[in-house]
Tab-separated table of C-alpha atoms in Angstrom:
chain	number	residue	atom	x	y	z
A	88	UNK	CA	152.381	157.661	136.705
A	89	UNK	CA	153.696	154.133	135.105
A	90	UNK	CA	154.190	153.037	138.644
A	91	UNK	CA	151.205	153.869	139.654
A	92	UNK	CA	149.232	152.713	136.317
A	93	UNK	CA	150.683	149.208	137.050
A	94	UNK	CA	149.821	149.048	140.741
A	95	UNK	CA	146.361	150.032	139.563
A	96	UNK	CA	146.474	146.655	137.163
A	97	UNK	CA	148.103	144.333	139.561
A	98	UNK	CA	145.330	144.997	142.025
A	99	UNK	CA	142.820	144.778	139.594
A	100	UNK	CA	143.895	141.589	138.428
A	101	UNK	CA	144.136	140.568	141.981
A	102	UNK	CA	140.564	141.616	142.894
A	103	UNK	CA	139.342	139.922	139.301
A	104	UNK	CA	141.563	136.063	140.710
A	105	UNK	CA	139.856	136.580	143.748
A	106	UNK	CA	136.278	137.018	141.862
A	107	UNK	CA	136.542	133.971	139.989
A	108	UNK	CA	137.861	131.724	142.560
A	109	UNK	CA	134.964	132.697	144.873
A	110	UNK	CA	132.671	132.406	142.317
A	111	UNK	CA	134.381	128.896	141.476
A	112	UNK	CA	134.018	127.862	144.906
A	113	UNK	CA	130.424	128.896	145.179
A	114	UNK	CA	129.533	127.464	142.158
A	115	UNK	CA	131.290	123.939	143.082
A	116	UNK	CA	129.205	124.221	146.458
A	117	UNK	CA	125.825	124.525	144.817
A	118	UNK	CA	127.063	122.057	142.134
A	119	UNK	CA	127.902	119.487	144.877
A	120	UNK	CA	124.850	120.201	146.957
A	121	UNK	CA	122.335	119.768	143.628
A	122	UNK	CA	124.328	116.880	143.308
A	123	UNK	CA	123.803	115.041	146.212
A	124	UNK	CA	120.282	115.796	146.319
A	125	UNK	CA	119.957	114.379	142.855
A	126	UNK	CA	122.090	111.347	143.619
A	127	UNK	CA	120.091	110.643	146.705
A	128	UNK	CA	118.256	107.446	147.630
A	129	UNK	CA	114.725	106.926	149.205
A	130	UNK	CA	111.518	105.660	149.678
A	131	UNK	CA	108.366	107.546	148.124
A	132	UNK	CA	105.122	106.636	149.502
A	133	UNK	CA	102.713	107.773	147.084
A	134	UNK	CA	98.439	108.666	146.711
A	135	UNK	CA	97.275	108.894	143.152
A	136	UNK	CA	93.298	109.562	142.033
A	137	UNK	CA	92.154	110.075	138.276
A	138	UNK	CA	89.799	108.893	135.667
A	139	UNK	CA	89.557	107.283	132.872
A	140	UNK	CA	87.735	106.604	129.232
A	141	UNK	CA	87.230	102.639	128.654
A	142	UNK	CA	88.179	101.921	125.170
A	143	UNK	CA	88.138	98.504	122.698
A	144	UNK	CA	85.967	95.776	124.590
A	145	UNK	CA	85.996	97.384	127.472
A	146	UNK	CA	83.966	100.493	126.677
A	147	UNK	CA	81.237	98.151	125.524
A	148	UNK	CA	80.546	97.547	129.715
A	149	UNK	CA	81.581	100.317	131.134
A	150	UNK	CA	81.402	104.399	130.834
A	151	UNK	CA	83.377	106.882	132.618
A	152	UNK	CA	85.797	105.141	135.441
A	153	UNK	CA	87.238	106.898	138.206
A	154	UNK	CA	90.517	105.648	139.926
A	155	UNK	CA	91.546	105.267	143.534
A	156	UNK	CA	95.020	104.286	144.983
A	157	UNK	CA	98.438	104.150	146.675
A	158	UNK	CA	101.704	102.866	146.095
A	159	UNK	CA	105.673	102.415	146.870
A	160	UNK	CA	108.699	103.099	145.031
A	161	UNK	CA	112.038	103.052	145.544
A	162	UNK	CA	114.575	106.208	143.706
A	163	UNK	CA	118.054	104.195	144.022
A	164	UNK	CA	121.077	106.636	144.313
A	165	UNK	CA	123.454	105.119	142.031
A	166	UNK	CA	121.033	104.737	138.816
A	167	UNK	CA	118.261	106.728	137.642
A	168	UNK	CA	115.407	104.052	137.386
A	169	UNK	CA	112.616	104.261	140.051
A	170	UNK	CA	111.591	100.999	140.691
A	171	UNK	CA	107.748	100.751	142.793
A	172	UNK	CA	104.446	98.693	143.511
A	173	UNK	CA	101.232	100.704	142.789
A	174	UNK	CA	97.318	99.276	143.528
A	175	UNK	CA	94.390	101.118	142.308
A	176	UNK	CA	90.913	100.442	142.520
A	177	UNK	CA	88.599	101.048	140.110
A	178	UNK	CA	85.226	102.197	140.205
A	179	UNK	CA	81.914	103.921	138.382
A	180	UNK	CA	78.305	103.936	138.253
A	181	UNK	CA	77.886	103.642	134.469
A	182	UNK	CA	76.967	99.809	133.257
A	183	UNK	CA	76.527	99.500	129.475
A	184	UNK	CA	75.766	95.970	129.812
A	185	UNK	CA	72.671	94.768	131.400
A	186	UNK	CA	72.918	91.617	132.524
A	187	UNK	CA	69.095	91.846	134.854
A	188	UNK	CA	67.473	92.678	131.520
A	189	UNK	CA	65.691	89.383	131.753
A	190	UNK	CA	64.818	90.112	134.965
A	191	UNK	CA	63.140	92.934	135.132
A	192	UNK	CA	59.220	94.053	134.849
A	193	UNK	CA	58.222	95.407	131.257
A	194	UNK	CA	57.124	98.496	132.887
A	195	UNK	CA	59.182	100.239	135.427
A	196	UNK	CA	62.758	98.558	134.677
A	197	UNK	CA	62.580	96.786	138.511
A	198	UNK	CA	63.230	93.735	140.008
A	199	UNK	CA	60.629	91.656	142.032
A	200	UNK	CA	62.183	90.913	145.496
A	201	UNK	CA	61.545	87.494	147.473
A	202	UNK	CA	58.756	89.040	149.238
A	203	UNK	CA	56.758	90.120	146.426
A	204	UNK	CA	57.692	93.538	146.354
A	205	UNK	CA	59.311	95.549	143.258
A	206	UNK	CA	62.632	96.760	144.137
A	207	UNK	CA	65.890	99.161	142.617
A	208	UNK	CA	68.398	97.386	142.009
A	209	UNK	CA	71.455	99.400	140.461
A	210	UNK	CA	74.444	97.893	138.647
A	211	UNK	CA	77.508	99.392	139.127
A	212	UNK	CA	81.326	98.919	137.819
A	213	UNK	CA	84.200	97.774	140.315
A	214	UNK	CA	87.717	96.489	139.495
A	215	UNK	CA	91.402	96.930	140.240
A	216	UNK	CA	94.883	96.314	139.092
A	217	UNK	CA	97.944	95.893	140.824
A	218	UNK	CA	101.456	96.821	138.947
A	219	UNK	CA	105.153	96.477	139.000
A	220	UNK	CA	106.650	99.554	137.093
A	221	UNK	CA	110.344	101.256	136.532
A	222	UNK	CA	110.777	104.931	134.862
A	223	UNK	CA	112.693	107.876	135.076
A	224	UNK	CA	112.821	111.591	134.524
A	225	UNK	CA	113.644	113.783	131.620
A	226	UNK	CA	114.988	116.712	133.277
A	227	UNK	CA	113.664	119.994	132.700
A	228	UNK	CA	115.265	123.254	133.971
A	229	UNK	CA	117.642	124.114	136.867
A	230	UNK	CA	117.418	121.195	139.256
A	231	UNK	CA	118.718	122.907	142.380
A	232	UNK	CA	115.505	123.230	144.499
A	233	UNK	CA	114.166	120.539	142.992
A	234	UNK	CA	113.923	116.936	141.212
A	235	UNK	CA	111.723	117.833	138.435
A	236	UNK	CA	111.106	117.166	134.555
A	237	UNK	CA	109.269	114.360	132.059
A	238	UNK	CA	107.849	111.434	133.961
A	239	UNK	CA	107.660	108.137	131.938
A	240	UNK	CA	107.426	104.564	133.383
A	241	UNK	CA	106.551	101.264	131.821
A	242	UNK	CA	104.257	98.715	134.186
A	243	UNK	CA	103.226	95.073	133.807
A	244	UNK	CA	99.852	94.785	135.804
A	245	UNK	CA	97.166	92.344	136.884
A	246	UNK	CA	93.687	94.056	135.375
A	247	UNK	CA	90.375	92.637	136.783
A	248	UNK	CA	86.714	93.737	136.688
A	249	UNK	CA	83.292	92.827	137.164
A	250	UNK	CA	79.239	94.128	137.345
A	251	UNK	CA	78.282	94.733	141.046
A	252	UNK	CA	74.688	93.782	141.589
A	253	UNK	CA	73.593	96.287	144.565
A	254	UNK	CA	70.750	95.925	146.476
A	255	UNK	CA	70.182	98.669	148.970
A	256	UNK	CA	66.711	96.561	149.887
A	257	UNK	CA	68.464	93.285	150.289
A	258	UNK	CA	64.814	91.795	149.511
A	259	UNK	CA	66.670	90.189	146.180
A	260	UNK	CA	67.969	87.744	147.461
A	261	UNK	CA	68.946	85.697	144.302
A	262	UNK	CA	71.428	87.980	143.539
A	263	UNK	CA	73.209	87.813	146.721
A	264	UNK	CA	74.114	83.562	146.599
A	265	UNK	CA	75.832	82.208	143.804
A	266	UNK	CA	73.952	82.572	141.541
A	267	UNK	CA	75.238	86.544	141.033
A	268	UNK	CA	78.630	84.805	139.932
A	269	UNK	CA	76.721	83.559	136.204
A	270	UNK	CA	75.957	87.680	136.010
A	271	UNK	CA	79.017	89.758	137.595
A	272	UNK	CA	81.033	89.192	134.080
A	273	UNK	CA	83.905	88.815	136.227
A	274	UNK	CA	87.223	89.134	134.080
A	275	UNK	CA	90.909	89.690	134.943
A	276	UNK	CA	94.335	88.882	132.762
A	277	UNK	CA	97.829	90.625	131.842
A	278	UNK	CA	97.867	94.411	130.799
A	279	UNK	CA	100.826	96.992	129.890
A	280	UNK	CA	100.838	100.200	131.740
A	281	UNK	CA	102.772	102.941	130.378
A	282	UNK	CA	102.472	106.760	132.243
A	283	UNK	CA	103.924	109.659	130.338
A	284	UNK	CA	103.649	113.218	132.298
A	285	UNK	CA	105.920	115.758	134.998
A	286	UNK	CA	106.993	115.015	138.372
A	287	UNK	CA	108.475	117.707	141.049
A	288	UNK	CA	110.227	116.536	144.378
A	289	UNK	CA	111.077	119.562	146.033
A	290	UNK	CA	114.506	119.505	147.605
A	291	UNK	CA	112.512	120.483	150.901
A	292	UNK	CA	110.313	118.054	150.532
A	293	UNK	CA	106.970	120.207	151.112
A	294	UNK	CA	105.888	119.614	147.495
A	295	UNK	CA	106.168	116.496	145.910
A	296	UNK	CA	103.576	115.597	143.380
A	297	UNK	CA	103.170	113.990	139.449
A	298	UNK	CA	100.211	114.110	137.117
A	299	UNK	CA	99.950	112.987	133.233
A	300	UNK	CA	98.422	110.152	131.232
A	301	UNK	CA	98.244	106.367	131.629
A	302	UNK	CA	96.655	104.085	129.127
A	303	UNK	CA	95.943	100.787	130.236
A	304	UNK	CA	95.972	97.943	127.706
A	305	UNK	CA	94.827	94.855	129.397
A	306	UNK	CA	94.711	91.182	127.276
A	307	UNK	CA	92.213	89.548	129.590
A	308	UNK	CA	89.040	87.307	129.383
A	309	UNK	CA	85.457	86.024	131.315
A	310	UNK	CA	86.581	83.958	134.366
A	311	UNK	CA	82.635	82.630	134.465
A	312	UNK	CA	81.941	79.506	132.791
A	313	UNK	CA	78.445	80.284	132.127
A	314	UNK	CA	76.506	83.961	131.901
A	315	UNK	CA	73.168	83.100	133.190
A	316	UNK	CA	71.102	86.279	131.306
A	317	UNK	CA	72.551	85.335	127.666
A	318	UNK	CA	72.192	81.738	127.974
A	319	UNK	CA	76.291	81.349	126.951
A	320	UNK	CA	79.958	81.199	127.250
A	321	UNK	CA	82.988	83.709	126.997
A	322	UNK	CA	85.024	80.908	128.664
A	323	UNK	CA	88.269	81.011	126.015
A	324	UNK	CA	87.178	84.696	124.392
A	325	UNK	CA	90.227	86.926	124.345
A	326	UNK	CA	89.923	90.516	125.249
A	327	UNK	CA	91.289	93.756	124.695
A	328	UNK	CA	89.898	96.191	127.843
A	329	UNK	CA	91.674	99.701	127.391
A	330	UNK	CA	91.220	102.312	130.114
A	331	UNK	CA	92.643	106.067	128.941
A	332	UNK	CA	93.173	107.790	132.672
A	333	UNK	CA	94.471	110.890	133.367
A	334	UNK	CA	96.477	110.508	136.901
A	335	UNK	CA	97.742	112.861	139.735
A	336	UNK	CA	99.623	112.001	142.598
A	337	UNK	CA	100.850	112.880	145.680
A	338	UNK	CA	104.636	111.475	147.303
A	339	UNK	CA	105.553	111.402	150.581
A	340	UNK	CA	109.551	111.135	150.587
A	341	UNK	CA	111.938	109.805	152.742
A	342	UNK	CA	115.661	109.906	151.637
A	343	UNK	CA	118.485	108.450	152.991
A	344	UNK	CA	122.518	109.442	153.514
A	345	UNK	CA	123.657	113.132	152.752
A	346	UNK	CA	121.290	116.348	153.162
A	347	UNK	CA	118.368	114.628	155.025
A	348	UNK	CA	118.349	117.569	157.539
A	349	UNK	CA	117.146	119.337	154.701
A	350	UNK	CA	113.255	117.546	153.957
A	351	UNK	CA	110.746	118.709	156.128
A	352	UNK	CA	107.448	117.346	156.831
């Protein structure tokens, strides 16, 4: 019975090595296999759309902006930083600022056209701003099947934007010569562009998207020496144009080196 009692434990110690070495060795695998995908380099092409809530000087012009745009970035393998190039354009229908007030009739809010005839003519806002931005990601969860957590970058931009005059008539014809350039309140300058939200890149790469919240704080001023409808200068005015957006985006990956069999598109 001793004999037997001890054969019992030798085998079940045997069976029990065995256990934990394959679960070592499995464990090692998936270890090594989340690592390389984490550790991998690429290119991520990226389409972004939001909106945002002008604040400071800015919301004095405009209302409610929505946000169009693309970008490039580049996820190096040996640090964590994502380095990238993003435009967006900016656009919206909401003008706070008048600038055909003296221009139009008393009664109906028009303009009169060069051939006599009362006509609609709508201001609308347009803009953009170009930036050069680095972040990372706070990781949240497992991270085998996929690169996911806290997004935050930091951007230095070029922020510019101006009045459109539209005239779907074209019978106003002053406003489509210079003379639209003493009216368009055309300003541009330096702003800061931090983003603070959650990224996924799915180790497949079927589902790769971000989304979270980018204020804009842009030091810029007028770039028209002279605003025709006030009679005066901004020329030398500083400004503070905040935009609070609200971002999502959509990444189109392509790695390089180890795994790469593995994205699909």
């Amino acid at each position: 019975n001793l004999h037997v009692k001890l054969l019992i434990k030798i085998k079940t110690l045997k069976i029990t090595i065995q256990f934990f070495i394959l679960f070592f060795i499995c464990g090692h695998t998936y270890a090594q296999e989340s690592k390389s995908f984490q550790d991998r380099s690429g290119i991520l092409f990226d389409v972004h759309l939001g909106t945002g809530i002008p604040a400071s000087d800015l919301k004095t012009r405009f209302g409610q902006t929505q946000i169009l745009g693309g970008g490039i970035s580049y996820l190096p393998s040996s640090i964590r930083l994502t380095f990238g190039l993003k435009f967006s354009y900016l656009f919206g229908s909401d003008v706070k600022e008048d600038v055909l007030k003296p221009f139009r009739t008393s009664q109906l809010a028009q303009v009169i056209g060069s051939d006599g005839y009362l006509a609609d003519v709508q201001l609308k806002m347009r803009g953009y701003y170009g930036q050069f931005y680095t972040g990372s990601i706070i990781p949240l969860g497992s991270q085998l099947k996929a690169r996911h957590g806290i997004k935050w970058q930091l951007g230095v931009a070029y922020l510019s934007h101006k009045i459109r005059i539209q005239d779907d008539s074209r019978s106003v014809t002053q406003f489509n010569t210079e003379f639209k350039k003493g009216l368009d309140r055309f300003t541009s300058g330096f702003s800061i562009v931090p983003f603070i939200g959650y990224e996924y890149l799915g180790v497949n790469g079927k589902v790769n998207l971000y989304a979270g919240f980018e204020p804009q704080i842009g030091f810029t001023q007028s770039r028209r020496a002279y605003n025709y409808d006030t009679n005066a200068t901004e020329i030398g005015i500083a400004r503070k144009d905040i935009l609070l957006s609200f971002k999502i985006g959509w990444y189109l990956p392509f790695y390089f080196g180890k795994y790469v069999d593995e994205i699909e598109y």
